[in-house]
Every structure is written in structure tokens, then in C-alpha cells.
mmCIF file of C-alpha atoms in Angstrom:
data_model
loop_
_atom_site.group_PDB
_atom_site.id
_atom_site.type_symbol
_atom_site.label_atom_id
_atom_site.label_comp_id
_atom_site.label_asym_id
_atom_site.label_seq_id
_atom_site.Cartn_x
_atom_site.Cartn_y
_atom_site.Cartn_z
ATOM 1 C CA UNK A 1 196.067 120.048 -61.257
ATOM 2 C CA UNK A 2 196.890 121.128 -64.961
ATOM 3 C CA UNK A 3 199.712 118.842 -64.869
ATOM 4 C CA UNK A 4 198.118 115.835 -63.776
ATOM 5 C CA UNK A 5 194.969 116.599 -66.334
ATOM 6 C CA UNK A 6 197.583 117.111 -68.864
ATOM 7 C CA UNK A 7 198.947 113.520 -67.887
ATOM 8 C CA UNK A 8 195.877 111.745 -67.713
ATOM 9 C CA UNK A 9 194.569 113.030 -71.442
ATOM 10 C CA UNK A 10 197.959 111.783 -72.768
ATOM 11 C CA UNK A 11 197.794 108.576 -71.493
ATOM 12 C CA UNK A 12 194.080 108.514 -73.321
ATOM 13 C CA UNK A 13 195.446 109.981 -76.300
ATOM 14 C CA UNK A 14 197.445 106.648 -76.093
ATOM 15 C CA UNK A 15 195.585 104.042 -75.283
ATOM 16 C CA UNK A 16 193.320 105.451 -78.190
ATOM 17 C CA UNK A 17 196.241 105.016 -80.474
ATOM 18 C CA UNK A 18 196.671 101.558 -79.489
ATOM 19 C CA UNK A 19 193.596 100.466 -79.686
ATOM 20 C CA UNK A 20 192.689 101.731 -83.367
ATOM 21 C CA UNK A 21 196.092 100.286 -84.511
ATOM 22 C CA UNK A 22 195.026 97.027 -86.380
ATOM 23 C CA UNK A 23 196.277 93.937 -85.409
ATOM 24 C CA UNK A 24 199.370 91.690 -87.140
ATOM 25 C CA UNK A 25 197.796 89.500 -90.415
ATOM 26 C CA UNK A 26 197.512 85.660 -89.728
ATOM 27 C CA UNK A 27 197.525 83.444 -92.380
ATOM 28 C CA UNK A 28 196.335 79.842 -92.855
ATOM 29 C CA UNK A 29 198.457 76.875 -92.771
ATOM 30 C CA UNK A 30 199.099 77.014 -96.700
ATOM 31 C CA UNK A 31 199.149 81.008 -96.594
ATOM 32 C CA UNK A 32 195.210 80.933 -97.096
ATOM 33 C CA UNK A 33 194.527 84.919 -97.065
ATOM 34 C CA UNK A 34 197.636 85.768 -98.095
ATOM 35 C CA UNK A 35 196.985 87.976 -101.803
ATOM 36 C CA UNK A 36 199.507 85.972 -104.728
ATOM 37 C CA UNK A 37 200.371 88.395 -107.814
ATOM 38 C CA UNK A 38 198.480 86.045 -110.621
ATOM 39 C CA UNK A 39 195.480 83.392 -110.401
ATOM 40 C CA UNK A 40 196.803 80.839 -107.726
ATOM 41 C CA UNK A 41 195.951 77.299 -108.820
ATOM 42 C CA UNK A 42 197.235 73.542 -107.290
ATOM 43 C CA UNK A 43 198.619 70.338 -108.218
ATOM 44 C CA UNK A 44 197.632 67.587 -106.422
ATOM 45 C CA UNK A 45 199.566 64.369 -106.300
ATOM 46 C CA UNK A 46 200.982 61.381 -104.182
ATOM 47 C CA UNK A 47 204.173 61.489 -102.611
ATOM 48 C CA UNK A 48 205.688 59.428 -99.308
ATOM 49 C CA UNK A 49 202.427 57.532 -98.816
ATOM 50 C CA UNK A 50 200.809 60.972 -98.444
ATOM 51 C CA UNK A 51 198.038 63.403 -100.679
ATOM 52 C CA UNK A 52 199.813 66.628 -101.006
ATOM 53 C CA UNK A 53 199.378 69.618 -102.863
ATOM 54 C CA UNK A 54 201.788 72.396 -104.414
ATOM 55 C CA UNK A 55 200.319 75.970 -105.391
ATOM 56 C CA UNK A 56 202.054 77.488 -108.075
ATOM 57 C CA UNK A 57 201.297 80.314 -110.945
ATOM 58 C CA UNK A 58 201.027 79.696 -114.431
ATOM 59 C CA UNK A 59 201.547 82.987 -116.682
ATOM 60 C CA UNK A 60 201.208 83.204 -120.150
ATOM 61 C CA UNK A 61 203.332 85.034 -122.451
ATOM 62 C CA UNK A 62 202.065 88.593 -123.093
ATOM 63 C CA UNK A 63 202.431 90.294 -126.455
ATOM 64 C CA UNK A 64 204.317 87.918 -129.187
ATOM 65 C CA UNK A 65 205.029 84.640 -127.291
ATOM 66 C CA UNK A 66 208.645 83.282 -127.774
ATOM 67 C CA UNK A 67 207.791 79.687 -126.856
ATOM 68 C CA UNK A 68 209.759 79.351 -123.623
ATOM 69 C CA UNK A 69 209.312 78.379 -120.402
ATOM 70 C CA UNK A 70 211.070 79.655 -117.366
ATOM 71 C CA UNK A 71 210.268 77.507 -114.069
ATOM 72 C CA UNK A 72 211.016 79.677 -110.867
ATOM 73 C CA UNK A 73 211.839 78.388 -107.604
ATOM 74 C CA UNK A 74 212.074 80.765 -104.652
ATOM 75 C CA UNK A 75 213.788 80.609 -101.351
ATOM 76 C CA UNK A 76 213.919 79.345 -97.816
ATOM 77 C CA UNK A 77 212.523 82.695 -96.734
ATOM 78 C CA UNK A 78 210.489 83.513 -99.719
ATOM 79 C CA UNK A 79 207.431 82.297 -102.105
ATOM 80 C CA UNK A 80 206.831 82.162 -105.582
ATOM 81 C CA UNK A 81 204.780 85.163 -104.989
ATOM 82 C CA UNK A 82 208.211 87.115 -103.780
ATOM 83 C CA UNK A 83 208.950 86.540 -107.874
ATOM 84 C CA UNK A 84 205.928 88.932 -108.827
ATOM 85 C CA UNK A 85 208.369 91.810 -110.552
ATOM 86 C CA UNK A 86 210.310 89.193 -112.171
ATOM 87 C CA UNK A 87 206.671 87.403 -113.453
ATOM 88 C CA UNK A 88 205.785 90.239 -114.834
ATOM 89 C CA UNK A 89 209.655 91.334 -116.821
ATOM 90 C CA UNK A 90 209.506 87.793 -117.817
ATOM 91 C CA UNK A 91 206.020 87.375 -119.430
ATOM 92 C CA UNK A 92 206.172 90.836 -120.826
ATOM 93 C CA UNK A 93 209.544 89.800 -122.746
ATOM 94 C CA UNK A 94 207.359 86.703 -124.158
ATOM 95 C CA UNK A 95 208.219 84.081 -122.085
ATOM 96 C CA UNK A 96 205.848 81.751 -120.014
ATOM 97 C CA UNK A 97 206.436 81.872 -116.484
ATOM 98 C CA UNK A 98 205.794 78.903 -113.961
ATOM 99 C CA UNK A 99 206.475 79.896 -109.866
ATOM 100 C CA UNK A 100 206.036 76.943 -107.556
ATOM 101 C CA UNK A 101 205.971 77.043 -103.963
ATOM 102 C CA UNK A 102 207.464 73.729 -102.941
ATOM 103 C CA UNK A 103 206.121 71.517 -100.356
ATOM 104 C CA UNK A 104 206.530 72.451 -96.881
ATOM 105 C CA UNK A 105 206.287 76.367 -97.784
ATOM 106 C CA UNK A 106 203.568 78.754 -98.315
ATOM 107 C CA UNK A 107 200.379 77.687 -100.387
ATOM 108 C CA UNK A 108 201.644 74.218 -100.384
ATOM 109 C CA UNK A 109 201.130 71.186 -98.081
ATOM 110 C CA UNK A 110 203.188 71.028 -94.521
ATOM 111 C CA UNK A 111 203.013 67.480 -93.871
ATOM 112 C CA UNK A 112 203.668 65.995 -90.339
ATOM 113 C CA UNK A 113 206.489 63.462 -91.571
ATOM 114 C CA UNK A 114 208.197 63.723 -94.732
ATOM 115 C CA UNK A 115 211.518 62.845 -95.433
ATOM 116 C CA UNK A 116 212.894 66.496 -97.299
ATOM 117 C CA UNK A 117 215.644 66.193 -100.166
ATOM 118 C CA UNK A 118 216.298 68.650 -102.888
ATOM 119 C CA UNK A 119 215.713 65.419 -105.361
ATOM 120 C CA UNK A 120 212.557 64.987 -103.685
ATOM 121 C CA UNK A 121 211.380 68.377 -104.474
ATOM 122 C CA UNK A 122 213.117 67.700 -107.906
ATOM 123 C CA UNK A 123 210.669 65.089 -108.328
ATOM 124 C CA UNK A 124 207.571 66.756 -107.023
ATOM 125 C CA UNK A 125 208.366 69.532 -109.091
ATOM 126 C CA UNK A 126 208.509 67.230 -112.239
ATOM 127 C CA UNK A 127 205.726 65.961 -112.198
ATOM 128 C CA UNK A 128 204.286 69.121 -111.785
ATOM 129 C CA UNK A 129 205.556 70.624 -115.248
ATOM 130 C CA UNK A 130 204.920 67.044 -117.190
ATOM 131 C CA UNK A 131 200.895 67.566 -115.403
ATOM 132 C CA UNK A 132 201.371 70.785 -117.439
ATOM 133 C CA UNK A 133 202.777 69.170 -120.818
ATOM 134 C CA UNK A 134 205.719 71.189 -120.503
ATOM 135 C CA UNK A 135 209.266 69.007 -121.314
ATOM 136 C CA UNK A 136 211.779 71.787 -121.969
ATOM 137 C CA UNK A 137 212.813 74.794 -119.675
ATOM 138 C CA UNK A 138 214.928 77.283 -118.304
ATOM 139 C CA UNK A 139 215.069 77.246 -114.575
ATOM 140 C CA UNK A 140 215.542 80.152 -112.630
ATOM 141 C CA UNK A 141 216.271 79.919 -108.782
ATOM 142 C CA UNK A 142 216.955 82.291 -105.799
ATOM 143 C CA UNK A 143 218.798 81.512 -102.689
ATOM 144 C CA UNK A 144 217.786 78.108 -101.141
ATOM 145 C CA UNK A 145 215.739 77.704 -104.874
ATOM 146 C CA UNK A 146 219.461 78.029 -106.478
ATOM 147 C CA UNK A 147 220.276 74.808 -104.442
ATOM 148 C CA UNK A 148 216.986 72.816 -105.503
ATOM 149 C CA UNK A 149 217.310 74.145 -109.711
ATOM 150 C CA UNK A 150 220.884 73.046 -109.700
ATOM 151 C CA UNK A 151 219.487 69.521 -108.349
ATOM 152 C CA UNK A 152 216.646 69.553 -110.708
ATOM 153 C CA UNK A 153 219.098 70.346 -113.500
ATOM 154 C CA UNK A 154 221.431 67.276 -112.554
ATOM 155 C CA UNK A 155 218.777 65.009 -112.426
ATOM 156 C CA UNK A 156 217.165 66.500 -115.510
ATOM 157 C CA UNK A 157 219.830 67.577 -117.649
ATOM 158 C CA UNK A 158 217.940 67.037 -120.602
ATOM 159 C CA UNK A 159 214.789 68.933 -119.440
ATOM 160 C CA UNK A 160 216.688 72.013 -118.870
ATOM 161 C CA UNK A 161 217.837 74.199 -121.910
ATOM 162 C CA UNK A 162 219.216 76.780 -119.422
ATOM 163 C CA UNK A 163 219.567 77.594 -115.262
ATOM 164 C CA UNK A 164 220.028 80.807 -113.840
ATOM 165 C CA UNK A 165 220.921 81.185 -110.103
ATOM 166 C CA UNK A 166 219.976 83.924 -107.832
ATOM 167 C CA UNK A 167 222.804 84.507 -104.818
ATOM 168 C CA UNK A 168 221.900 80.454 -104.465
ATOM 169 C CA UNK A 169 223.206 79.678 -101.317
ATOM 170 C CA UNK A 170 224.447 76.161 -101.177
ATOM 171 C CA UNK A 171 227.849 77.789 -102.532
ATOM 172 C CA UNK A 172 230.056 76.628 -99.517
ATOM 173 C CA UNK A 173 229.740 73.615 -97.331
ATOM 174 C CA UNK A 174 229.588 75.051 -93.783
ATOM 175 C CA UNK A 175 229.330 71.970 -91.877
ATOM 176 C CA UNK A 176 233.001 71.036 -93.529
ATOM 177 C CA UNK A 177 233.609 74.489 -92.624
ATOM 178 C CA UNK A 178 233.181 74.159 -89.007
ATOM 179 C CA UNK A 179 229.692 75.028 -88.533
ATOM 180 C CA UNK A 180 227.797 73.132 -85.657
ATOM 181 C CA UNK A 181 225.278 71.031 -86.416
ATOM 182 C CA UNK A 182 221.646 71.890 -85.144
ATOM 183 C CA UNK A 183 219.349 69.186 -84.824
ATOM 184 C CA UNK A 184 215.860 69.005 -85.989
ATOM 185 C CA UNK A 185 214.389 69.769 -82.419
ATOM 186 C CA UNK A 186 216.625 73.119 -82.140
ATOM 187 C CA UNK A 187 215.882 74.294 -85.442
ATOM 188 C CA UNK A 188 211.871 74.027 -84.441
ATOM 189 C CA UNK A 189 212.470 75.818 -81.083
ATOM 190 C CA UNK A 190 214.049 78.287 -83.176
ATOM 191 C CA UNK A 191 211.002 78.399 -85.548
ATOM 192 C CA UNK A 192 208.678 78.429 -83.357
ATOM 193 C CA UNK A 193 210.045 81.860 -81.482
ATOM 194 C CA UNK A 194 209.738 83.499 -85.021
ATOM 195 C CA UNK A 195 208.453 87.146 -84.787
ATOM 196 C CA UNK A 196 208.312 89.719 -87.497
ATOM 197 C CA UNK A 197 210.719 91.713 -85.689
ATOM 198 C CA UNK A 198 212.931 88.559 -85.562
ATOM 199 C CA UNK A 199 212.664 88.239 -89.604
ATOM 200 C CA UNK A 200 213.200 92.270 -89.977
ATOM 201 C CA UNK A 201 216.056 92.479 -88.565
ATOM 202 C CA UNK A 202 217.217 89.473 -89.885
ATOM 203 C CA UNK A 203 216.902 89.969 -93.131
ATOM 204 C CA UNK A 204 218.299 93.747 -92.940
ATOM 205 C CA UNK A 205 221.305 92.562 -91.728
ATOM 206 C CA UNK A 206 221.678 89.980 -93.690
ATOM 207 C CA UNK A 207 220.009 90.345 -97.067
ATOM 208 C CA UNK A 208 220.377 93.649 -97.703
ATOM 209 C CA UNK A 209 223.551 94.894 -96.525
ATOM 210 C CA UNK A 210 221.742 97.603 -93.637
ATOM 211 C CA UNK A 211 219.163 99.126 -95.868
ATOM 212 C CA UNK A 212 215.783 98.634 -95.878
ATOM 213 C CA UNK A 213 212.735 99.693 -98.747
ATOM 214 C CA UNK A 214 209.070 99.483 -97.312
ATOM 215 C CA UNK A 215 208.172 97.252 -100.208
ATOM 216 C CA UNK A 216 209.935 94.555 -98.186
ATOM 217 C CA UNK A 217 207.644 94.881 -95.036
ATOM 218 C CA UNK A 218 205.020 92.952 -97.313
ATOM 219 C CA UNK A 219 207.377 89.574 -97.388
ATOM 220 C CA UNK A 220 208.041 90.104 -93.919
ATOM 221 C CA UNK A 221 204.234 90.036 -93.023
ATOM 222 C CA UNK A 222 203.701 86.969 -95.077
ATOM 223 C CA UNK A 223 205.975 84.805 -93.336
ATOM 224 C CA UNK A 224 205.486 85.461 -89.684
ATOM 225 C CA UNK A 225 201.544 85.702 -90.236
ATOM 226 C CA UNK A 226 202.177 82.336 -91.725
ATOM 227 C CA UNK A 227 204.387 80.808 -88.649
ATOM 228 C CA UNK A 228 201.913 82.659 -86.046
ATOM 229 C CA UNK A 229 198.338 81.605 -87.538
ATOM 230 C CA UNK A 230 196.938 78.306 -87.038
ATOM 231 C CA UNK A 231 199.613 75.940 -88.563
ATOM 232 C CA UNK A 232 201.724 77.480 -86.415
ATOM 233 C CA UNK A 233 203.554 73.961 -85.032
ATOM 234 C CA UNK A 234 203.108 72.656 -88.368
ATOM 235 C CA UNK A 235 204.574 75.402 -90.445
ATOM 236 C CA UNK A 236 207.544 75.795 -87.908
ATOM 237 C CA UNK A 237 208.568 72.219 -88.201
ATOM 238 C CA UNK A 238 208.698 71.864 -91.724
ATOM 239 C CA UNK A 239 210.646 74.808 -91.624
ATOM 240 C CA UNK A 240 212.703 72.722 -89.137
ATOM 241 C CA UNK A 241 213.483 69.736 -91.473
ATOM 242 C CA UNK A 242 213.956 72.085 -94.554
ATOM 243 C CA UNK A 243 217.062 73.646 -92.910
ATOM 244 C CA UNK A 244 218.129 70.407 -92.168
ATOM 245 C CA UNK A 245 218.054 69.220 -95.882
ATOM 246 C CA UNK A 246 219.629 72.635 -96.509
ATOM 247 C CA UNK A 247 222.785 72.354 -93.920
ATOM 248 C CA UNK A 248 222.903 68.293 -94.962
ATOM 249 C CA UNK A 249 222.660 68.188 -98.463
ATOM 250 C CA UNK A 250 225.353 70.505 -100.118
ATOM 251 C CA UNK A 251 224.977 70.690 -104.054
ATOM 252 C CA UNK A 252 228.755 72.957 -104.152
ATOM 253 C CA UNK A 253 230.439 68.800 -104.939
ATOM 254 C CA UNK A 254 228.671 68.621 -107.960
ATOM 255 C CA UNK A 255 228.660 72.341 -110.236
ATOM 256 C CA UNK A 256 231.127 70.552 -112.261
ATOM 257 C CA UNK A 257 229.025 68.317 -113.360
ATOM 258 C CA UNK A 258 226.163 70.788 -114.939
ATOM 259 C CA UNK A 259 226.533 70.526 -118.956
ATOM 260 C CA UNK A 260 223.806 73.859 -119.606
ATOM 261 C CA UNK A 261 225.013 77.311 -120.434
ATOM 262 C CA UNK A 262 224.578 78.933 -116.637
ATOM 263 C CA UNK A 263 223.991 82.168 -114.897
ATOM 264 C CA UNK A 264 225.108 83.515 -111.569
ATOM 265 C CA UNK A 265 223.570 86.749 -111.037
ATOM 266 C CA UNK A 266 225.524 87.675 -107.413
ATOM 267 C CA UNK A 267 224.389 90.565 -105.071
ATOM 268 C CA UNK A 268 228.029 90.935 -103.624
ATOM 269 C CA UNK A 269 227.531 92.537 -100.427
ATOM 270 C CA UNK A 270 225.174 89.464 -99.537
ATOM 271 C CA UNK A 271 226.645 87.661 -95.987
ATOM 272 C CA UNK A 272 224.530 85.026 -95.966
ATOM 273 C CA UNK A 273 225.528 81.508 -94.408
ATOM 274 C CA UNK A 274 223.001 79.272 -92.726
ATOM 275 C CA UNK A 275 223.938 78.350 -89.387
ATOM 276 C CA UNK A 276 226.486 81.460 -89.025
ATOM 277 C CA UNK A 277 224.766 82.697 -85.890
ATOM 278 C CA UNK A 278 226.631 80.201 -84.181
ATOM 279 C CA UNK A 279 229.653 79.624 -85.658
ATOM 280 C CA UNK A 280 232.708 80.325 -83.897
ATOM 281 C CA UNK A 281 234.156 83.768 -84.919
ATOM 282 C CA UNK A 282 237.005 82.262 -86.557
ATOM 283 C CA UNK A 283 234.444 80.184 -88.667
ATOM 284 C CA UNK A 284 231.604 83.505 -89.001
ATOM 285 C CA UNK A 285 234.498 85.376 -90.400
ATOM 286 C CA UNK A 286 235.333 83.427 -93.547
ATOM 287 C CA UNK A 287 231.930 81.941 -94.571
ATOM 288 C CA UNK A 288 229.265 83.564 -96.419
ATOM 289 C CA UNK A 289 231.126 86.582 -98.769
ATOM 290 C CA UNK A 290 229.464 86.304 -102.110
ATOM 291 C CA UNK A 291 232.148 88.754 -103.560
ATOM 292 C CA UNK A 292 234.153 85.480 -103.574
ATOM 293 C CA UNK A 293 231.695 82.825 -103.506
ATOM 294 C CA UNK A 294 230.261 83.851 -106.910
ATOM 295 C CA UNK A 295 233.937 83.893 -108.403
ATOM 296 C CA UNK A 296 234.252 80.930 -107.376
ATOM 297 C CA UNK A 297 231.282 78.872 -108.335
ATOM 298 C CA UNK A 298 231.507 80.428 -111.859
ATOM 299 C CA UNK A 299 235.473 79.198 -112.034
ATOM 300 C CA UNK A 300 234.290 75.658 -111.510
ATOM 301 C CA UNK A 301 230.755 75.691 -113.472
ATOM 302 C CA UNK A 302 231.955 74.520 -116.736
ATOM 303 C CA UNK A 303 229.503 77.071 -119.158
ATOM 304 C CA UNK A 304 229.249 79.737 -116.436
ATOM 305 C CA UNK A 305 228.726 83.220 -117.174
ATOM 306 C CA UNK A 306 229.165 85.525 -113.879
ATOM 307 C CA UNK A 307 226.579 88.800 -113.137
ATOM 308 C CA UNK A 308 227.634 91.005 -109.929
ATOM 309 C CA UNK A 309 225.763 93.438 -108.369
ATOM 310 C CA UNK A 310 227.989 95.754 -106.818
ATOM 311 C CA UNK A 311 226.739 96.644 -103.223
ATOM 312 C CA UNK A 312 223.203 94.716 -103.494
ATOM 313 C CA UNK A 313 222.739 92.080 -101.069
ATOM 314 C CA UNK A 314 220.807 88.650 -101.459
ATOM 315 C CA UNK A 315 217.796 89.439 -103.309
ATOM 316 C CA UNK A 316 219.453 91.957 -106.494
ATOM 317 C CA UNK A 317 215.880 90.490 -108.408
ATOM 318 C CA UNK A 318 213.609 92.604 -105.219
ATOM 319 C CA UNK A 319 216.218 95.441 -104.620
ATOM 320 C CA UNK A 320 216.837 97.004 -107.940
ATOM 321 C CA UNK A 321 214.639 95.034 -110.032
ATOM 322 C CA UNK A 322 215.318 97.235 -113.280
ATOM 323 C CA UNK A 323 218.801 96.397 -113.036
ATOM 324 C CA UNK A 324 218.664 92.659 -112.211
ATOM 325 C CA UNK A 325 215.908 91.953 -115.348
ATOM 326 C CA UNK A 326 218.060 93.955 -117.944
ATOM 327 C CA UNK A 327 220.898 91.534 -116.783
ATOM 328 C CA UNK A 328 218.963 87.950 -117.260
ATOM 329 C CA UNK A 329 216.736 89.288 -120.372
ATOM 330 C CA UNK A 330 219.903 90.256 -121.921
ATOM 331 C CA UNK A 331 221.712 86.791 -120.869
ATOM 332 C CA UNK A 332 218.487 84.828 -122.386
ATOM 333 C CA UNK A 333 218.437 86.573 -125.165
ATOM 334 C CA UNK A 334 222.213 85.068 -126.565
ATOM 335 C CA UNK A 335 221.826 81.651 -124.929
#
């Protein structure tokens, strides 16, 4: 009888557990809810036939103001609010800080049909700095945000005083590597099965070499409350046709061709290769090792200058933050 009492107040015990343990965060279908680092303002503007809208952060200098501009572009998997320890390095050092989240991702419009291109978002993101009266920049981008700034600084070579790139991916082709081809539709079934457990483990694996910090749960809960609230079909297709643009539209072809004084700041243990998960094995084994990749792109980057971060994985700015900002300051400083 003991036993069975014993039983029954455990499975209470429980269920009480359970039931005060509060629920996953949804957020809107441009992240509403979701707390940014600095005053969140947006850009409206015509593009495709179509009102859209990009939310970004504009941060003044602190202290003595040096007159610069750095524009930040973030990731497939991130948001300009994932840049909030580099905001805050930058602006403190003097320099005005712009962080855009590009259309199709967080605070920014997810529109049904729009044909994606990195000179698209080149374009959108122009306009967005002349709105601001800004003509001259440094631009600073991190993984799929490497691909778009070395875009932006082709098309705008004159614009852009400097570019720094963040383990950019976008540093092999892996379709002429032998990586299949997903279509639109099987990206979005993909997308649409996204779970935080799914992005975890993911990004563990992949980003940061094994480890895990508990300041990353907070990215983690931004992007699958934004693929499970309300724009859920919406947010998960756009996400669809930016991989597409991603896999299709390789920038590696043209890093010759960049004329500004360049950065690679490369988290060498970093595996990351879109479309890897099904490669063949033959193909998974030689794609995606930034311990060559950023050799490499610096070789052929006519005014490169080459950062590594022993051991840190794809985001060196989020895992030792100290170490990655003494890097670039130092970099901006000579250049």
C-alpha cells in the first residue's frame, strides 16, 4: 500500500512539474515579441511590385565619434540582433553601427513570391543606407551575410572603404562539388519540421565544434518561436527560397575581383556546408573545413588579410567575443 501511495504522489509530483513549466515563446511573423539589443526602427520601400519593410538598428558612436560606418549583415540562421556584443565593441570604439535584417528574415517582410538574389538584397540594402544619408562604409558580414557583403561590395565597390567576413560561407561551390540539388518544395518540407531541438543540435554540431554556452539557447528560441508562431508557412518558405539563392548563387568565382583591403576572420574548427546532410560520404568528407577554406579564399582575395581562430567554430564573434573584437578593432584601426 506504501508502495503504490509512494507511486501515485510521484506521478503528482510530476504532472505538477509539467504543468508549471512555461510554454515555448512564439513570435510574430516579423519576430514581433522578440526583445532586439537597441531601438528597432523600419524602412519601408518598393521592391518586385510589392510594399516591404526591413527592420534594422541604427547606433550611434559612443564617446569620441570616429566618423565611420560599419553596416552588418547577419546570417541564414541569425539576425542583426545575434550582432548585439559586436554593436556594442563597435560603437564603444567610436564607430556607428547599422544591423539590418534582410528581407525574408526576422523583423523584416516574408513575402509570398519574391524572386531572392544576393544583388537583390544588395539593392534593398542600398537604398536603405542612402534613406539614411550614409555613402561610405565598411561592411561587416557573418556566414550567409559574408556571401551578400561580398555582393554588395562588387556591385558597390566605391561605397565600401572596407569588408570584413565572418566564416562567410559561400567559400566552396558544393553543387560543382557534387552536392544534390534540393528543390524549393523539399527545402520547405524541411522548414516546416523545424523544432528547437532540430536547431540545437544542429548548430552544436555544426557551429560550434560539440560545445555548447547557455547564452546560445536565446538564438535558438528566436528562430524556432519564429518558424512555429503564426507565419509559420510563411516564414518557412522564405526560408525555402533563401537556401535556394544560397546553394544557386555562389560568390567563390568572383573574390578576385574585390579591389578593398579585406578581412577573413575564420573559426577553423567550423564544418559547415549547406546541403552536406546529404551529400554522398565521399562528397561530406571534403567540403566544408574552414582550416582550408579560409587559406584559400585569402590566397585568391587580392588585399586579403587572414584571422584564425584556433578551435572556434562558425560564430568566433558569439563564442569568444573578447577575442574576435580585439582582432577586427585592431584590423580597422591600420586600414
Amino acid at each position: 500500500m506504501l508502495r503504490v501511495s509512494a507511486l501515485i504522489l510521484s506521478c503528482l509530483l510530476a504532472a505538477g512539474a509539467q504543468a508549471t513549466e512555461p510554454p515555448a515563446p512564439v513570435y510574430g511573423q516579423e519576430l514581433q515579441g522578440f526583445d532586439y539589443p537597441y531601438p528597432l526602427k523600419h524602412f519601408e520601400f518598393e521592391s518586385q511590385g510589392k510594399s516591404l519593410q526591413m527592420g534594422y538598428m541604427d547606433v550611434p558612436a559612443k564617446g569620441h565619434a570616429n566618423g565611420q560606418t560599419l553596416l552588418l549583415m547577419h546570417g541564414k540562421n541569425f539576425c542583426a540582433a545575434t550582432w548585439d556584443t559586436s554593436i556594442k565593441a563597435l560603437t564603444d570604439a567610436g564607430y556607428r553601427v547599422v544591423a539590418a535584417d534582410q528581407v525574408g528574415f526576422c523583423t523584416s517582410s516574408k513575402p509570398e513570391n519574391y524572386q531572392y538574389s544576393f544583388q537583390q538584397l544588395a539593392t534593398n540594402t542600398h537604398a536603405l543606407l542612402a534613406s539614411l544619408g550614409i555613402d561610405k562604409v565598411t561592411v561587416l558580414g557573418h556566414s550567409t551575410g559574408g556571401m551578400l557583403a561580398t555582393r554588395y561590395a562588387l556591385l558597390y565597390p566605391g561605397q565600401v572603404q572596407r569588408l570584413a567576413m565572418v566564416n562567410p560561407i559561400g567559400l566552396e561551390d558544393w553543387k560543382a562539388l557534387g552536392v544534390p540539388y534540393r528543390t524549393v518544395d523539399q527545402w520547405f518540407a524541411r522548414e516546416a519540421k523545424l523544432t528547437a531541438d532540430g536547431i540545437r543540435s544542429y548548430e552544436r554540431s555544426t557551429y560550434y565544434a560539440g560545445r555548447w554556452k547557455p547564452e546560445f539557447e536565446r538564438w535558438v528560441t528566436m528562430l524556432a518561436g519564429l518558424n512555429q508562431g503564426p507565419g509559420h508557412n510563411l516564414v518557412a518558405w522564405n526560408s525555402a527560397l533563401i537556401y535556394d539563392m544560397i546553394f544557386t548563387q555562389p560568390v567563390v568565382y568572383e573574390f578576385k575581383d574585390l579591389k578593398m583591403p579585406t578581412l577573413l576572420l575564420i573559426g577553423d574548427a567550423d564544418t559547415t556546408a549547406i546541403g552536406s546532410d546529404i551529400a554522398p560520404p565521399e562528397v561530406k568528407a571534403r567540403i566544408g573545413h574552414y582550416n582550408v577554406l579560409g587559406k584559400q579564399a585569402a590566397q585568391v582575395i587580392p588585399h586579403a588579410t587572414l584571422v584564425e581562430f584556433p578551435g572556434l567554430g562558425h560564430a568566433p564573434q558569439m563564442e569568444q567575443p573578447e577575442q574576435f573584437h580585439k582582432a577586427l578593432l585592431a584590423w580597422l584601426s591600420k586600414n
